[in-house]
């Protein structure tokens, strides 16, 4: 892990150290490797590309299926003082879209979020060809697989656009992928040798317990007692 990456982690993102496989993933991406990453929701997947986007020489493009998620990510980065991130999606009017595309061409932005449908735009494909793209991130990568629970045809077409970004390394991220989906994602992208990194899904703050109840009234008593103990109320 480079000193620069560690400095950015502490001074910009406010974390004292990396969690789980984050450091290995960032090293792998920084070294020019492709990776499929499985980490739980809240496990720190976003840092695995947000931090490299500030270190790598070119632009990082993030394909994300949800406009609300893009807004949340960009606003979160701005709050941390990172102002070189933007998004292109249907929430923008024509003037805003033109302004952001011009900013991307000028080198104003290092991190660009787009919906998968944006790849179908000739104007956007022309933009991609004009940029030095270091990293292509595919968030919610299970959408690529026909065996995934949220398959989207536009994700399946990503492979046909990879030639527009010949220097870009690929980072596919998901919290949900069966072994079959894990095999299908690299094959669908034409990257069968991409490294697969699986983070721990252990959540020490969550647990399962079984309470034997004699009847519905007894079950209600157990529920109310647990709510009172946890101070959640009803």
Coordinates of N, CA and C in Angstrom, one line a residue:
X1 N 0.8 -1.2 0.0 CA 0.0 0.0 0.0 C 0.9 1.2 0.0
X2 N 0.6 2.1 -0.9 CA 1.4 3.3 -1.1 C 1.2 4.3 0.1
X3 N 2.2 5.1 0.4 CA 2.0 6.1 1.4 C 1.0 7.1 1.0
X4 N 0.9 7.4 -0.3 CA -0.2 8.4 -0.8 C -1.6 7.9 -0.5
X5 N -1.8 6.6 -0.8 CA -3.1 6.0 -0.5 C -3.5 6.0 1.0
X6 N -2.5 5.7 1.8 CA -2.7 5.8 3.3 C -3.0 7.2 3.8
X7 N -2.3 8.1 3.2 CA -2.5 9.5 3.6 C -3.9 10.0 3.2
X8 N -4.3 9.6 2.0 CA -5.7 10.0 1.5 C -6.7 9.3 2.4
X9 N -6.5 8.0 2.8 CA -7.4 7.3 3.6 C -7.7 8.1 4.9
X10 N -6.6 8.5 5.5 CA -6.6 9.2 6.8 C -7.1 10.6 6.7
X11 N -6.5 11.4 5.8 CA -6.8 12.8 5.8 C -8.1 13.2 5.1
X12 N -8.4 12.4 4.0 CA -9.6 12.7 3.2 C -10.8 11.9 3.7
X13 N -10.6 10.6 3.8 CA -11.8 9.8 4.2 C -12.0 9.6 5.7
X14 N -11.0 10.0 6.5 CA -11.1 10.0 7.9 C -11.1 8.7 8.6
X15 N -10.4 7.7 7.9 CA -10.3 6.3 8.5 C -8.9 6.1 8.9
X16 N -8.7 5.5 10.1 CA -7.3 5.3 10.6 C -6.6 4.1 9.8
X17 N -7.4 3.2 9.3 CA -6.8 2.0 8.7 C -7.9 1.4 7.7
X18 N -7.4 0.5 6.9 CA -8.3 -0.2 6.0 C -9.0 -1.3 6.7
X19 N -10.2 -1.7 6.2 CA -11.0 -2.8 6.7 C -10.9 -4.0 5.8
X20 N -10.8 -5.2 6.4 CA -10.9 -6.5 5.6 C -10.0 -6.5 4.4
X21 N -10.5 -6.8 3.2 CA -9.6 -6.9 2.1 C -9.4 -5.6 1.3
X22 N -9.9 -4.5 1.9 CA -9.8 -3.2 1.1 C -8.4 -2.9 0.6
X23 N -7.4 -3.0 1.5 CA -6.0 -2.7 1.1 C -5.5 -3.6 -0.1
X24 N -5.9 -4.9 0.0 CA -5.4 -5.8 -1.1 C -6.1 -5.5 -2.4
X25 N -7.4 -5.1 -2.3 CA -8.2 -4.8 -3.5 C -7.6 -3.5 -4.2
X26 N -7.3 -2.5 -3.3 CA -6.8 -1.2 -3.9 C -5.4 -1.4 -4.4
X27 N -4.6 -2.3 -3.8 CA -3.3 -2.6 -4.3 C -3.4 -3.3 -5.7
X28 N -4.3 -4.2 -5.7 CA -4.5 -5.0 -7.0 C -5.0 -4.1 -8.1
X29 N -5.9 -3.2 -7.8 CA -6.4 -2.3 -8.9 C -5.3 -1.3 -9.3
X30 N -4.6 -0.8 -8.3 CA -3.5 0.1 -8.6 C -2.4 -0.5 -9.4
X31 N -2.2 -1.9 -9.2 CA -1.2 -2.6 -9.9 C -1.6 -3.0 -11.3
X32 N -2.8 -2.7 -11.7 CA -3.3 -3.0 -13.1 C -4.0 -4.3 -13.2
X33 N -4.7 -4.7 -12.1 CA -5.4 -6.0 -12.2 C -6.9 -5.8 -12.2
X34 N -7.6 -6.8 -12.8 CA -9.1 -6.8 -12.8 C -9.5 -7.6 -11.6
X35 N -10.7 -7.2 -11.0 CA -11.2 -8.0 -9.9 C -12.7 -8.0 -9.8
X36 N -13.2 -9.1 -9.3 CA -14.6 -9.2 -8.9 C -14.6 -9.3 -7.4
X37 N -15.3 -8.4 -6.7 CA -15.3 -8.2 -5.3 C -16.7 -8.5 -4.7
X38 N -16.7 -9.4 -3.8 CA -17.9 -9.7 -3.0 C -17.7 -9.2 -1.6
X39 N -18.5 -8.2 -1.2 CA -18.4 -7.7 0.2 C -19.8 -7.4 0.6
X40 N -20.1 -7.5 1.9 CA -21.5 -7.2 2.4 C -21.8 -5.7 2.3
X41 N -23.1 -5.5 2.2 CA -23.6 -4.1 2.3 C -23.0 -3.4 3.6
X42 N -22.4 -2.2 3.4 CA -21.8 -1.6 4.5 C -20.4 -2.0 4.8
X43 N -19.9 -2.9 4.0 CA -18.5 -3.5 4.2 C -17.4 -2.6 3.6
X44 N -17.7 -1.6 2.9 CA -16.7 -0.7 2.4 C -16.3 -0.9 1.0
X45 N -17.2 -1.3 0.2 CA -16.9 -1.5 -1.3 C -16.6 -0.2 -2.0
X46 N -17.3 0.8 -1.6 CA -17.1 2.1 -2.4 C -15.7 2.7 -2.2
X47 N -15.1 2.5 -1.1 CA -13.8 3.0 -0.8 C -12.8 2.3 -1.8
X48 N -13.1 1.1 -2.2 CA -12.2 0.3 -3.1 C -12.0 1.0 -4.5
X49 N -12.9 1.9 -4.8 CA -12.7 2.6 -6.1 C -12.6 4.1 -5.9
X50 N -13.3 4.6 -4.8 CA -13.2 6.1 -4.6 C -11.8 6.5 -4.3
X51 N -11.1 5.8 -3.4 CA -9.7 6.1 -3.1 C -8.8 6.0 -4.3
X52 N -8.8 4.9 -5.1 CA -8.0 4.8 -6.3 C -8.3 5.9 -7.3
X53 N -9.6 6.3 -7.4 CA -9.9 7.4 -8.3 C -9.1 8.6 -8.1
X54 N -8.7 8.9 -6.9 CA -7.9 10.1 -6.5 C -6.4 9.9 -6.7
X55 N -6.0 8.6 -6.9 CA -4.6 8.3 -7.1 C -4.2 8.0 -8.5
X56 N -5.1 7.2 -9.2 CA -4.8 6.8 -10.6 C -4.7 8.0 -11.5
X57 N -4.0 8.0 -12.6 CA -3.7 9.1 -13.4 C -4.9 9.6 -14.3
X58 N -5.8 8.6 -14.7 CA -6.9 9.0 -15.5 C -8.2 9.1 -14.8
X59 N -9.3 8.9 -15.5 CA -10.7 9.0 -15.0 C -11.2 7.6 -14.5
X60 N -12.0 7.6 -13.5 CA -12.6 6.4 -13.0 C -14.1 6.6 -13.4
X61 N -14.7 5.6 -14.1 CA -16.1 5.6 -14.5 C -16.8 4.5 -13.7
X62 N -17.9 4.9 -13.0 CA -18.6 3.9 -12.2 C -20.0 3.7 -12.8
X63 N -20.3 2.5 -13.2 CA -21.6 2.2 -13.7 C -22.5 1.7 -12.5
X64 N -23.6 2.5 -12.2 CA -24.4 2.2 -11.1 C -25.9 2.2 -11.6
X65 N -26.7 1.3 -11.1 CA -28.1 1.2 -11.6 C -29.1 2.2 -10.9
X66 N -28.7 2.9 -9.8 CA -29.7 3.7 -9.1 C -29.3 5.1 -9.0
X67 N -30.1 6.0 -9.5 CA -29.9 7.5 -9.4 C -29.7 7.9 -8.0
X68 N -30.6 7.5 -7.1 CA -30.5 7.9 -5.7 C -29.1 7.5 -5.1
X69 N -28.6 6.4 -5.5 CA -27.3 5.9 -5.0 C -26.2 6.9 -5.5
X70 N -26.3 7.2 -6.8 CA -25.3 8.2 -7.3 C -25.3 9.5 -6.6
X71 N -26.5 10.0 -6.3 CA -26.6 11.3 -5.6 C -25.9 11.2 -4.2
X72 N -26.3 10.1 -3.5 CA -25.7 9.8 -2.2 C -24.2 9.7 -2.2
X73 N -23.7 9.0 -3.2 CA -22.2 8.9 -3.3 C -21.5 10.2 -3.5
X74 N -22.0 10.9 -4.5 CA -21.4 12.2 -4.9 C -21.5 13.2 -3.8
X75 N -22.7 13.3 -3.1 CA -22.8 14.2 -2.0 C -21.9 13.9 -0.8
X76 N -21.8 12.6 -0.6 CA -20.9 12.1 0.5 C -19.4 12.5 0.2
X77 N -19.0 12.4 -1.1 CA -17.6 12.8 -1.4 C -17.4 14.3 -1.3
X78 N -18.4 15.1 -1.7 CA -18.3 16.5 -1.5 C -18.2 16.9 -0.1
X79 N -18.9 16.2 0.8 CA -18.8 16.5 2.2 C -17.4 16.2 2.8
X80 N -16.7 15.3 2.1 CA -15.4 15.0 2.5 C -14.3 15.9 1.8
X81 N -14.8 16.8 1.0 CA -13.9 17.8 0.4 C -13.5 17.3 -1.0
X82 N -14.0 16.2 -1.5 CA -13.7 15.7 -2.8 C -14.7 16.3 -3.8
X83 N -14.2 17.2 -4.6 CA -15.1 17.9 -5.5 C -14.9 17.6 -7.0
X84 N -14.1 16.5 -7.2 CA -13.9 16.1 -8.6 C -14.7 14.9 -9.0
X85 N -15.9 14.7 -8.4 CA -16.8 13.6 -8.7 C -18.1 14.2 -9.2
X86 N -18.7 13.5 -10.2 CA -19.9 14.0 -10.8 C -20.7 12.8 -11.3
X87 N -21.9 13.0 -11.8 CA -22.8 12.0 -12.3 C -23.5 12.4 -13.6
X88 N -23.8 11.5 -14.4 CA -24.6 11.8 -15.7 C -25.8 10.8 -15.6
X89 N -26.9 11.4 -15.5 CA -28.1 10.5 -15.5 C -29.4 11.3 -15.9
X90 N -30.5 10.7 -15.9 CA -31.7 11.3 -16.4 C -32.3 12.4 -15.5
X91 N -31.7 12.6 -14.3 CA -32.2 13.6 -13.4 C -31.7 15.0 -13.8
X92 N -30.7 15.0 -14.8 CA -30.1 16.3 -15.2 C -30.9 16.8 -16.4
X93 N -31.1 18.2 -16.5 CA -31.6 18.7 -17.7 C -30.5 18.9 -18.8
X94 N -30.9 19.3 -20.0 CA -29.9 19.4 -21.1 C -28.7 20.3 -20.8
X95 N -29.0 21.4 -20.1 CA -28.0 22.4 -19.8 C -27.0 21.8 -18.8
X96 N -27.5 21.2 -17.8 CA -26.7 20.6 -16.7 C -25.8 19.4 -17.3
X97 N -26.4 18.7 -18.2 CA -25.7 17.6 -18.9 C -24.5 18.1 -19.7
X98 N -24.8 19.2 -20.5 CA -23.8 19.8 -21.3 C -22.6 20.3 -20.4
X99 N -23.0 21.0 -19.3 CA -22.0 21.5 -18.4 C -21.1 20.5 -17.9
X100 N -21.7 19.4 -17.4 CA -20.9 18.3 -16.8 C -20.0 17.6 -17.8
X101 N -20.5 17.4 -19.0 CA -19.7 16.7 -20.1 C -18.6 17.6 -20.4
X102 N -18.8 18.9 -20.5 CA -17.7 19.8 -20.8 C -16.6 19.8 -19.7
X103 N -17.1 19.7 -18.4 CA -16.2 19.6 -17.3 C -15.4 18.3 -17.3
X104 N -16.0 17.2 -17.7 CA -15.3 16.0 -17.9 C -14.2 16.1 -18.9
X105 N -14.5 16.7 -20.0 CA -13.5 16.9 -21.1 C -12.4 17.8 -20.7
X106 N -12.7 18.8 -19.8 CA -11.6 19.7 -19.4 C -10.7 19.1 -18.3
X107 N -11.1 17.9 -17.8 CA -10.3 17.3 -16.7 C -10.7 17.7 -15.4
X108 N -11.9 18.3 -15.3 CA -12.4 18.8 -14.0 C -12.8 17.6 -13.0
X109 N -13.2 16.5 -13.6 CA -13.7 15.4 -12.8 C -12.8 14.2 -13.0
X110 N -12.5 13.5 -11.8 CA -11.7 12.3 -11.8 C -12.6 11.0 -11.6
X111 N -13.9 11.3 -11.1 CA -14.8 10.2 -10.8 C -16.1 10.5 -11.4
X112 N -16.6 9.6 -12.3 CA -17.9 9.9 -13.0 C -18.8 8.7 -12.9
X113 N -20.0 9.0 -12.3 CA -21.0 7.9 -12.1 C -22.0 8.0 -13.3
X114 N -22.4 6.9 -13.8 CA -23.3 6.8 -14.9 C -24.2 5.6 -14.8
X115 N -25.4 5.7 -15.3 CA -26.3 4.5 -15.4 C -25.9 3.6 -16.6
X116 N -26.2 2.3 -16.5 CA -25.8 1.5 -17.7 C -26.4 1.9 -19.0
X117 N -27.6 2.5 -18.9 CA -28.2 2.9 -20.2 C -27.4 4.0 -20.9
X118 N -26.6 4.8 -20.1 CA -25.8 5.9 -20.7 C -24.9 5.3 -21.8
X119 N -24.4 4.1 -21.7 CA -23.5 3.5 -22.6 C -24.2 3.4 -24.0
X120 N -25.5 3.4 -24.1 CA -26.2 3.3 -25.4 C -26.2 4.7 -26.1
X121 N -25.8 5.7 -25.5 CA -25.7 7.1 -26.1 C -24.5 7.2 -26.9
X122 N -24.6 7.5 -28.2 CA -23.5 7.8 -29.1 C -22.6 8.9 -28.6
X123 N -23.3 10.0 -28.0 CA -22.5 11.1 -27.5 C -21.6 10.7 -26.3
X124 N -22.2 9.8 -25.4 CA -21.4 9.3 -24.3 C -20.3 8.4 -24.8
X125 N -20.5 7.6 -25.7 CA -19.5 6.7 -26.2 C -18.4 7.4 -26.8
X126 N -18.7 8.5 -27.5 CA -17.7 9.4 -28.1 C -16.8 10.0 -27.0
X127 N -17.5 10.4 -25.9 CA -16.8 11.0 -24.7 C -15.8 10.0 -24.2
X128 N -16.3 8.7 -24.0 CA -15.4 7.7 -23.4 C -14.1 7.5 -24.3
X129 N -14.3 7.6 -25.6 CA -13.1 7.4 -26.5 C -12.1 8.5 -26.4
X130 N -12.6 9.7 -25.9 CA -11.7 10.9 -25.8 C -11.0 11.0 -24.5
X131 N -11.3 10.1 -23.6 CA -10.8 10.2 -22.2 C -9.7 9.1 -22.0
X132 N -8.9 9.4 -21.0 CA -7.9 8.4 -20.5 C -8.6 7.8 -19.3
X133 N -9.2 6.6 -19.4 CA -9.9 6.0 -18.4 C -9.1 4.9 -17.8
X134 N -8.7 5.1 -16.5 CA -7.9 4.2 -15.8 C -8.7 3.0 -15.2
X135 N -9.9 3.3 -14.8 CA -10.6 2.3 -14.0 C -12.1 2.3 -14.4
X136 N -12.7 1.2 -14.7 CA -14.1 1.1 -15.0 C -14.7 0.2 -13.8
X137 N -15.6 0.8 -13.1 CA -16.2 0.1 -11.9 C -17.6 -0.3 -12.3
X138 N -18.0 -1.5 -12.0 CA -19.3 -2.0 -12.3 C -20.0 -2.3 -10.9
X139 N -20.8 -1.4 -10.4 CA -21.4 -1.6 -9.1 C -22.6 -2.5 -9.3
X140 N -23.0 -3.2 -8.3 CA -24.2 -4.2 -8.4 C -23.9 -5.1 -9.5
X141 N -22.8 -5.7 -9.6 CA -22.3 -6.5 -10.7 C -23.1 -7.8 -10.9
X142 N -23.9 -8.2 -9.9 CA -24.8 -9.4 -10.1 C -25.8 -9.1 -11.2
X143 N -26.1 -7.8 -11.5 CA -27.0 -7.5 -12.6 C -26.5 -8.0 -14.0
X144 N -25.2 -8.2 -14.1 CA -24.6 -8.7 -15.4 C -25.1 -10.1 -15.7
X145 N -25.2 -10.9 -14.6 CA -25.5 -12.4 -14.8 C -27.0 -12.7 -15.0
X146 N -27.2 -13.5 -16.0 CA -28.6 -14.0 -16.2 C -29.1 -14.8 -15.0
X147 N -28.2 -15.3 -14.2 CA -28.5 -16.0 -13.0 C -28.7 -15.2 -11.8
X148 N -28.4 -13.9 -11.9 CA -28.4 -12.9 -10.8 C -29.9 -12.6 -10.5
X149 N -30.1 -12.2 -9.2 CA -31.5 -11.9 -8.8 C -32.1 -10.6 -9.4
X150 N -31.2 -9.8 -9.9 CA -31.7 -8.5 -10.5 C -31.1 -8.3 -11.8
X151 N -31.2 -9.3 -12.7 CA -30.6 -9.2 -14.0 C -31.2 -8.0 -14.8
X152 N -30.2 -7.3 -15.5 CA -30.6 -6.1 -16.3 C -29.9 -6.3 -17.7
X153 N -30.7 -6.3 -18.8 CA -30.1 -6.5 -20.1 C -29.0 -5.5 -20.4
X154 N -29.1 -4.2 -19.9 CA -28.1 -3.2 -20.2 C -26.8 -3.5 -19.6
X155 N -26.8 -4.2 -18.5 CA -25.6 -4.7 -17.9 C -24.9 -5.7 -18.7
X156 N -25.7 -6.6 -19.3 CA -25.2 -7.7 -20.1 C -24.4 -7.1 -21.3
X157 N -24.8 -5.9 -21.8 CA -24.1 -5.3 -22.9 C -22.8 -4.6 -22.6
X158 N -22.5 -4.5 -21.3 CA -21.3 -3.7 -21.0 C -20.0 -4.3 -21.7
X159 N -20.0 -5.6 -21.9 CA -18.8 -6.2 -22.5 C -18.5 -5.6 -23.9
X160 N -19.6 -5.3 -24.7 CA -19.4 -4.8 -26.0 C -18.8 -3.3 -26.1
X161 N -18.8 -2.7 -24.9 CA -18.3 -1.3 -24.8 C -16.9 -1.2 -24.2
X162 N -16.4 -2.3 -23.8 CA -15.1 -2.3 -23.1 C -14.0 -1.8 -24.1
X163 N -14.1 -2.1 -25.4 CA -13.1 -1.7 -26.3 C -13.0 -0.1 -26.4
X164 N -14.0 0.6 -26.0 CA -13.9 2.1 -26.0 C -13.0 2.6 -24.9
X165 N -12.6 1.7 -23.9 CA -11.8 2.0 -22.8 C -10.6 1.0 -22.7
X166 N -9.8 1.0 -23.7 CA -8.8 -0.1 -23.8 C -7.8 -0.1 -22.6
X167 N -7.5 1.0 -22.0 CA -6.6 1.0 -20.9 C -7.2 0.7 -19.5
X168 N -8.5 0.7 -19.5 CA -9.2 0.6 -18.2 C -9.1 -0.8 -17.6
X169 N -8.8 -0.8 -16.3 CA -8.9 -2.1 -15.6 C -10.4 -2.1 -15.0
X170 N -10.8 -3.4 -14.8 CA -12.2 -3.6 -14.4 C -12.4 -4.0 -13.0
X171 N -13.2 -3.3 -12.2 CA -13.5 -3.7 -10.8 C -15.0 -3.9 -10.7
X172 N -15.5 -5.1 -10.6 CA -16.9 -5.5 -10.5 C -17.2 -5.7 -9.0
X173 N -18.2 -5.1 -8.5 CA -18.6 -5.1 -7.1 C -20.0 -5.6 -6.9
X174 N -20.2 -6.4 -5.9 CA -21.6 -6.9 -5.5 C -21.6 -7.4 -4.1
X175 N -22.7 -7.3 -3.5 CA -22.9 -8.0 -2.1 C -23.7 -9.3 -2.3
X176 N -24.1 -9.6 -3.5 CA -25.0 -10.7 -3.7 C -24.6 -11.5 -4.9
X177 N -23.9 -12.6 -4.8 CA -23.6 -13.5 -5.9 C -23.3 -14.9 -5.5
X178 N -24.2 -15.8 -6.0 CA -24.0 -17.2 -5.7 C -22.7 -17.7 -6.4
X179 N -22.2 -18.9 -6.1 CA -21.1 -19.4 -6.9 C -21.3 -19.4 -8.4
X180 N -22.5 -19.7 -8.8 CA -22.8 -19.7 -10.2 C -22.7 -18.3 -10.8
X181 N -23.2 -17.3 -10.1 CA -23.1 -15.9 -10.6 C -21.7 -15.4 -10.5
X182 N -20.9 -15.9 -9.5 CA -19.5 -15.5 -9.5 C -18.7 -16.0 -10.7
X183 N -19.1 -17.2 -11.2 CA -18.4 -17.7 -12.4 C -18.9 -17.0 -13.7
X184 N -20.2 -16.6 -13.7 CA -20.8 -16.0 -14.8 C -20.4 -14.6 -15.1
X185 N -20.1 -13.8 -14.1 CA -19.8 -12.4 -14.2 C -18.5 -12.3 -15.1
X186 N -17.3 -12.9 -14.7 CA -16.1 -12.8 -15.5 C -16.3 -13.3 -16.9
X187 N -17.0 -14.4 -17.1 CA -17.3 -15.0 -18.4 C -18.1 -14.0 -19.2
X188 N -19.1 -13.4 -18.6 CA -19.9 -12.4 -19.4 C -19.1 -11.2 -19.8
X189 N -18.1 -10.8 -19.0 CA -17.3 -9.7 -19.3 C -16.1 -10.0 -20.3
X190 N -15.9 -11.3 -20.5 CA -14.8 -11.7 -21.4 C -13.5 -11.6 -20.6
X191 N -13.6 -11.8 -19.3 CA -12.4 -11.6 -18.4 C -12.3 -12.8 -17.5
X192 N -12.2 -14.0 -18.0 CA -12.2 -15.2 -17.2 C -11.1 -15.3 -16.1
X193 N -10.0 -14.6 -16.3 CA -8.9 -14.7 -15.3 C -9.0 -13.6 -14.3
X194 N -10.0 -12.8 -14.2 CA -10.1 -11.7 -13.2 C -10.1 -12.3 -11.8
X195 N -9.4 -11.7 -10.9 CA -9.3 -12.1 -9.5 C -10.6 -12.0 -8.8
X196 N -11.0 -13.0 -8.0 CA -12.2 -12.9 -7.2 C -11.8 -12.7 -5.7
X197 N -12.3 -11.7 -5.1 CA -12.0 -11.4 -3.7 C -13.3 -11.4 -2.9
X198 N -13.4 -12.3 -1.9 CA -14.6 -12.4 -1.1 C -14.3 -12.0 0.3
X199 N -15.0 -10.9 0.7 CA -14.8 -10.4 2.1 C -15.6 -11.2 3.1
X200 N -15.4 -11.0 4.3 CA -16.1 -11.7 5.4 C -17.6 -11.1 5.5
X201 N -18.5 -12.0 5.6 CA -19.9 -11.6 5.8 C -20.3 -11.7 7.2
X202 N -19.4 -11.9 8.1 CA -19.7 -11.9 9.5 C -20.0 -10.5 10.0
X203 N -21.2 -10.4 10.6 CA -21.6 -9.1 11.2 C -21.8 -9.3 12.7
X204 N -20.8 -8.9 13.5 CA -20.9 -9.2 14.9 C -22.0 -8.5 15.6
X205 N -22.6 -7.4 15.0 CA -23.7 -6.7 15.6 C -25.1 -7.4 15.3
X206 N -25.1 -8.5 14.5 CA -26.3 -9.2 14.1 C -26.2 -10.6 14.6
X207 N -27.3 -11.2 15.0 CA -27.3 -12.6 15.4 C -28.7 -13.1 15.3
X208 N -28.8 -14.5 15.2 CA -30.1 -15.2 15.2 C -30.3 -15.9 16.5
X209 N -31.5 -15.8 17.0 CA -31.8 -16.6 18.2 C -33.2 -17.2 18.0
X210 N -33.5 -18.3 18.7 CA -34.8 -19.0 18.6 C -35.3 -19.0 20.0
X211 N -36.6 -18.5 20.2 CA -37.2 -18.5 21.5 C -38.5 -19.4 21.4
X212 N -38.6 -20.5 22.2 CA -39.7 -21.3 22.2 C -40.9 -20.6 23.0
X213 N -42.0 -20.6 22.3 CA -43.2 -19.9 22.9 C -44.4 -20.9 22.9
X214 N -45.1 -20.9 24.0 CA -46.2 -21.8 24.2 C -47.4 -21.5 23.3
X215 N -47.6 -20.2 23.1 CA -48.8 -19.8 22.4 C -48.6 -18.3 21.9
X216 N -49.5 -17.8 21.2 CA -49.4 -16.4 20.7 C -49.2 -15.4 21.8
X217 N -49.9 -15.5 22.9 CA -49.8 -14.6 24.0 C -48.4 -14.6 24.6
X218 N -47.8 -15.8 24.7 CA -46.5 -16.0 25.2 C -45.5 -15.4 24.2
X219 N -45.7 -15.5 22.9 CA -44.9 -14.9 21.9 C -44.9 -13.4 22.0
X220 N -46.1 -12.8 22.2 CA -46.2 -11.4 22.4 C -45.4 -10.9 23.6
X221 N -45.4 -11.7 24.7 CA -44.7 -11.3 25.9 C -43.2 -11.3 25.6
X222 N -42.7 -12.3 24.9 CA -41.3 -12.3 24.6 C -40.9 -11.1 23.7
X223 N -41.7 -10.8 22.7 CA -41.4 -9.7 21.8 C -41.3 -8.4 22.6
X224 N -42.3 -8.1 23.4 CA -42.3 -6.9 24.1 C -41.2 -6.8 25.1
X225 N -40.8 -7.9 25.7 CA -39.7 -7.9 26.6 C -38.4 -7.6 25.9
X226 N -38.2 -8.2 24.7 CA -37.0 -7.9 24.0 C -36.9 -6.5 23.5
X227 N -38.1 -6.0 23.1 CA -38.1 -4.5 22.6 C -37.7 -3.6 23.8
X228 N -38.3 -3.9 25.0 CA -38.0 -3.1 26.1 C -36.5 -3.2 26.5
X229 N -35.9 -4.4 26.4 CA -34.5 -4.6 26.7 C -33.6 -3.8 25.7
X230 N -34.0 -3.8 24.5 CA -33.2 -3.2 23.4 C -33.5 -1.7 23.3
X231 N -34.5 -1.2 24.1 CA -34.9 0.2 24.1 C -35.4 0.7 22.8
X232 N -35.9 -0.2 22.0 CA -36.5 0.2 20.7 C -37.9 0.7 20.8
X233 N -38.6 0.2 21.8 CA -40.0 0.6 22.0 C -40.9 0.0 21.0
X234 N -42.1 0.4 20.9 CA -43.1 -0.2 20.0 C -43.8 0.9 19.3

